[in-house]
């Protein structure tokens, strides 16, 4: 594993549908995140806190996806005290250019993991 590669991934609208404070349904993230976790350290990067954050962390564990950390990069304390989590790549449904799928009736759009996987393969990440 390349120890210098960190990927921060949002949760609601990225890994699962938008159903906060509940955990939404998987939107195709699991197989791609498992592949990423083989070669990179995953940081859960979310606005969730308390029991809602615990539920998101549990979602990763139940799906066999190892997390490096949640809402922080422990290694960055060696060189900064910034609260912003350092990562080499951020995957977030609200990012400019994020590939989205249209949500169903009354449902918000969410991450298109088939396209994310193609992008990651193209960049040599997985």
XYZ file of N, CA and C in Angstrom:
378
model
N 0.835 -1.180 0.000
C 0.000 0.000 0.000
C 0.876 1.238 0.000
N 0.544 2.197 -0.834
C 1.241 3.475 -0.852
C 0.768 4.273 0.359
N 1.617 4.404 1.354
C 1.248 5.038 2.614
C 0.868 6.502 2.467
N 1.210 7.144 1.367
C 0.932 8.563 1.227
C -0.420 8.864 0.585
N -1.175 7.855 0.216
C -2.427 8.087 -0.499
C -3.634 7.959 0.421
N -4.346 9.075 0.544
C -5.553 9.126 1.357
C -6.714 9.541 0.470
N -7.847 8.880 0.631
C -9.046 9.268 -0.099
C -10.139 9.538 0.919
N -10.653 10.766 0.885
C -11.747 11.164 1.766
C -13.058 10.977 1.014
N -14.014 10.343 1.668
C -15.292 10.068 1.011
C -16.432 10.560 1.898
N -17.313 11.333 1.294
C -18.523 11.806 1.957
C -19.472 10.618 2.141
N -20.513 10.790 2.926
C -21.422 9.674 3.190
C -22.792 9.883 2.546
N -23.581 10.807 3.071
C -24.946 11.017 2.576
C -24.922 11.597 1.169
N -25.586 10.898 0.249
C -25.604 11.321 -1.143
C -24.409 10.817 -1.935
N -23.437 10.263 -1.230
C -22.240 9.736 -1.884
C -22.189 8.220 -1.742
N -22.228 7.723 -0.530
C -22.234 6.267 -0.291
C -23.658 5.719 -0.226
N -24.551 6.524 0.300
C -25.954 6.132 0.477
C -26.851 7.288 0.029
N -28.125 6.982 -0.168
C -29.078 8.030 -0.525
C -29.219 9.016 0.632
N -29.698 10.198 0.313
C -29.921 11.241 1.315
C -31.130 10.868 2.173
N -30.877 10.417 3.403
C -31.973 10.114 4.327
C -31.601 10.505 5.745
N -30.660 11.441 5.867
C -30.199 11.887 7.179
C -31.395 12.282 8.041
N -31.427 11.887 9.315
C -30.367 11.298 10.125
C -30.275 9.769 9.999
N -31.219 9.153 9.284
C -31.124 7.705 9.070
C -30.037 7.432 8.038
N -29.573 6.195 7.989
C -28.638 5.762 6.949
C -29.470 5.354 5.745
N -29.201 5.985 4.607
C -29.934 5.675 3.393
C -29.507 4.345 2.799
N -30.046 4.064 1.623
C -29.709 2.807 0.942
C -28.422 2.994 0.139
N -27.683 1.916 0.004
C -26.438 1.923 -0.769
C -26.738 2.328 -2.212
N -25.861 3.131 -2.780
C -26.043 3.584 -4.164
C -24.970 3.010 -5.090
N -24.390 1.879 -4.702
C -23.374 1.229 -5.532
C -21.958 1.487 -5.070
N -21.800 2.077 -3.901
C -20.482 2.447 -3.401
C -19.664 1.265 -2.886
N -20.315 0.262 -2.345
C -19.614 -0.805 -1.620
C -18.511 -1.475 -2.437
N -18.780 -2.014 -3.628
C -17.692 -2.705 -4.339
C -16.537 -1.785 -4.723
N -16.842 -0.535 -5.053
C -15.783 0.404 -5.435
C -14.957 0.785 -4.213
N -15.607 1.056 -3.097
C -14.879 1.416 -1.877
C -14.001 0.264 -1.395
N -14.482 -0.949 -1.553
C -13.647 -2.107 -1.180
C -12.376 -2.143 -2.030
N -12.511 -1.867 -3.319
C -11.332 -1.842 -4.194
C -10.376 -0.731 -3.780
N -10.913 0.448 -3.509
C -10.081 1.575 -3.097
C -9.322 1.239 -1.818
N -10.005 0.610 -0.881
C -9.414 0.316 0.431
C -8.253 -0.669 0.349
N -8.127 -1.395 -0.767
C -6.990 -2.308 -0.926
C -5.675 -1.568 -1.095
N -5.737 -0.366 -1.638
C -4.505 0.349 -1.945
C -4.414 1.745 -1.335
N -5.491 2.217 -0.724
C -5.523 3.568 -0.169
C -6.164 3.570 1.215
N -5.884 4.608 1.970
C -6.490 4.784 3.287
C -7.749 5.630 3.124
N -8.886 5.083 3.555
C -10.158 5.782 3.436
C -10.448 6.606 4.683
N -10.812 7.849 4.446
C -11.238 8.743 5.520
C -12.703 9.061 5.282
N -13.546 8.734 6.245
C -14.942 9.136 6.162
C -14.980 10.633 6.436
N -15.494 11.395 5.489
C -15.470 12.859 5.535
C -16.910 13.333 5.446
N -17.518 13.589 6.610
C -18.950 13.824 6.672
C -19.291 14.882 7.721
N -20.456 15.468 7.577
C -20.961 16.407 8.578
C -21.583 15.668 9.765
N -21.742 14.360 9.650
C -22.343 13.593 10.742
C -21.466 13.645 11.994
N -22.134 13.612 13.150
C -21.428 13.539 14.429
C -22.284 12.727 15.390
N -21.701 12.391 16.533
C -22.444 11.647 17.553
C -22.986 10.332 17.045
N -24.212 9.979 17.440
C -24.797 8.693 17.034
C -24.954 8.557 15.515
N -25.184 9.671 14.828
C -25.324 9.612 13.371
C -23.988 9.260 12.710
N -22.880 9.780 13.262
C -21.555 9.411 12.763
C -21.279 7.941 13.074
N -21.624 7.512 14.271
C -21.441 6.106 14.643
C -22.173 5.187 13.663
N -23.382 5.575 13.252
C -24.161 4.756 12.310
C -23.457 4.677 10.959
N -22.840 5.771 10.519
C -22.112 5.760 9.249
C -20.872 4.873 9.342
N -20.130 4.991 10.430
C -18.943 4.154 10.634
C -19.359 2.682 10.666
N -20.480 2.397 11.316
C -20.984 1.020 11.382
C -21.350 0.514 9.986
N -21.885 1.380 9.131
C -22.220 0.996 7.757
C -20.966 0.496 7.034
N -19.848 1.212 7.188
C -18.596 0.781 6.572
C -18.182 -0.588 7.120
N -18.231 -0.750 8.438
C -17.832 -2.016 9.059
C -18.717 -3.172 8.574
N -20.033 -2.965 8.550
C -20.963 -4.012 8.108
C -20.717 -4.413 6.659
N -20.209 -3.473 5.872
C -19.962 -3.749 4.456
C -18.522 -4.161 4.170
N -17.750 -4.410 5.218
C -16.385 -4.900 5.046
C -15.452 -3.893 4.402
N -15.668 -2.606 4.695
C -14.843 -1.539 4.128
C -14.045 -0.913 5.268
N -12.731 -1.141 5.312
C -11.932 -0.584 6.407
C -11.757 0.928 6.265
N -11.963 1.626 7.371
C -11.733 3.071 7.406
C -10.422 3.360 8.109
N -9.690 4.312 7.592
C -8.470 4.795 8.252
C -8.884 5.665 9.432
N -9.894 6.513 9.202
C -10.392 7.384 10.266
C -11.702 8.013 9.817
N -12.294 8.774 10.718
C -13.523 9.503 10.419
C -13.322 10.977 10.761
N -13.543 11.802 9.787
C -13.489 13.266 9.914
C -12.137 13.833 10.324
N -11.090 13.055 10.171
C -9.743 13.574 10.402
C -8.734 12.641 9.752
N -7.565 13.180 9.496
C -6.446 12.370 9.032
C -5.417 12.412 10.151
N -5.296 11.340 10.932
C -4.385 11.345 12.074
C -2.941 11.693 11.720
N -2.522 11.414 10.498
C -1.131 11.679 10.118
C -0.841 13.164 9.904
N -1.873 13.967 9.667
C -1.614 15.374 9.383
C -1.232 16.159 10.632
N -1.478 15.615 11.804
C -1.095 16.330 13.031
C 0.421 16.473 13.144
N 1.160 15.719 12.339
C 2.619 15.829 12.320
C 3.079 17.148 11.706
N 2.209 17.783 10.867
C 2.648 18.969 10.162
C 1.655 20.129 10.151
N 0.440 19.940 10.708
C -0.522 21.042 10.781
C -1.531 20.794 11.889
N -2.101 21.871 12.395
C -3.171 21.750 13.379
C -4.525 22.087 12.754
N -4.572 22.178 11.414
C -5.811 22.509 10.716
C -6.869 21.436 10.947
N -8.133 21.833 11.146
C -9.201 20.836 11.319
C -9.662 20.210 9.999
N -9.252 20.795 8.865
C -9.634 20.230 7.573
C -8.870 18.938 7.348
N -9.593 17.871 7.028
C -8.949 16.580 6.793
C -8.182 16.595 5.485
N -6.883 16.330 5.565
C -6.059 16.247 4.369
C -6.307 14.915 3.668
N -6.471 14.972 2.345
C -6.557 13.766 1.526
C -5.977 14.089 0.158
N -5.598 13.035 -0.574
C -5.109 13.198 -1.938
C -6.262 13.329 -2.925
N -7.447 12.840 -2.514
C -8.625 12.879 -3.366
C -9.855 12.914 -2.465
N -10.844 13.702 -2.876
C -12.109 13.804 -2.139
C -13.235 13.349 -3.060
N -14.067 12.441 -2.562
C -15.218 11.967 -3.329
C -16.464 12.451 -2.595
N -17.210 13.355 -3.238
C -18.344 13.997 -2.579
C -19.394 14.347 -3.630
N -20.641 14.025 -3.345
C -21.707 14.297 -4.310
C -21.921 15.781 -4.568
N -21.414 16.653 -3.703
C -21.594 18.087 -3.909
C -20.382 18.745 -4.561
N -19.376 17.961 -4.911
C -18.182 18.510 -5.549
C -18.480 18.905 -6.992
N -17.845 19.952 -7.447
C -17.976 20.394 -8.825
C -17.554 19.262 -9.761
N -18.421 18.902 -10.663
C -18.104 17.863 -11.634
C -18.363 16.445 -11.159
N -18.905 16.283 -9.955
C -19.185 14.936 -9.452
C -20.231 14.265 -10.342
N -19.985 13.025 -10.761
C -20.971 12.329 -11.592
C -22.153 11.879 -10.737
N -23.334 12.328 -11.099
C -24.526 12.035 -10.302
C -25.547 11.242 -11.096
N -26.352 10.480 -10.357
C -27.527 9.813 -10.913
C -28.737 10.579 -10.407
N -29.757 10.641 -11.215
C -30.989 11.302 -10.818
C -31.693 10.461 -9.767
N -32.083 11.114 -8.672
C -32.866 10.434 -7.663
C -34.270 10.177 -8.183
N -34.962 9.281 -7.518
C -36.337 8.968 -7.891
C -37.272 10.105 -7.514
N -38.523 9.862 -7.593
C -39.544 10.863 -7.294
C -39.331 11.451 -5.899
N -39.036 12.737 -5.852
C -38.833 13.418 -4.577
C -37.502 13.135 -3.903
N -36.648 12.355 -4.539
C -35.360 11.973 -3.963
C -34.258 12.846 -4.554
N -33.294 13.252 -3.722
C -32.160 14.036 -4.210
C -31.253 13.168 -5.084
N -30.529 13.815 -5.984
C -29.542 13.103 -6.789
C -28.458 12.532 -5.885
N -27.761 11.502 -6.357
C -26.713 10.850 -5.575
C -25.592 10.399 -6.503
N -24.484 10.003 -5.903
C -23.268 9.664 -6.640
C -23.488 8.490 -7.590
N -22.923 8.615 -8.791
C -22.944 7.557 -9.800
C -21.638 6.783 -9.668
N -21.672 5.667 -8.959
C -20.446 4.914 -8.660
C -19.874 4.179 -9.867
N -20.698 3.879 -10.857
C -20.147 3.275 -12.071
C -19.193 4.268 -12.736
N -19.599 5.519 -12.793
C -18.758 6.553 -13.396
C -17.554 6.869 -12.498
N -17.760 6.886 -11.183
C -16.633 7.110 -10.257
C -15.582 6.028 -10.468
N -16.017 4.783 -10.580
C -15.068 3.687 -10.785
C -14.290 3.883 -12.086
N -14.973 4.259 -13.164
C -14.279 4.509 -14.437
C -13.237 5.616 -14.273
N -13.595 6.661 -13.552
C -12.676 7.776 -13.338
C -11.457 7.324 -12.518
N -11.689 6.513 -11.490
C -10.608 6.032 -10.640
C -9.672 5.085 -11.401
N -10.241 4.234 -12.242
C -9.438 3.339 -13.067
C -8.594 4.181 -14.030
N -9.213 5.174 -14.631
C -8.498 6.045 -15.557
C -7.345 6.794 -14.918
N -7.454 7.069 -13.629
C -6.386 7.770 -12.912
C -5.388 6.791 -12.278
N -5.611 5.494 -12.471
C -4.703 4.491 -11.915
C -4.854 4.305 -10.416
N -5.984 4.687 -9.868
C -6.201 4.578 -8.425
C -6.668 3.175 -8.065
N -7.480 2.570 -8.926
C -7.885 1.173 -8.713
C -7.707 0.421 -10.014
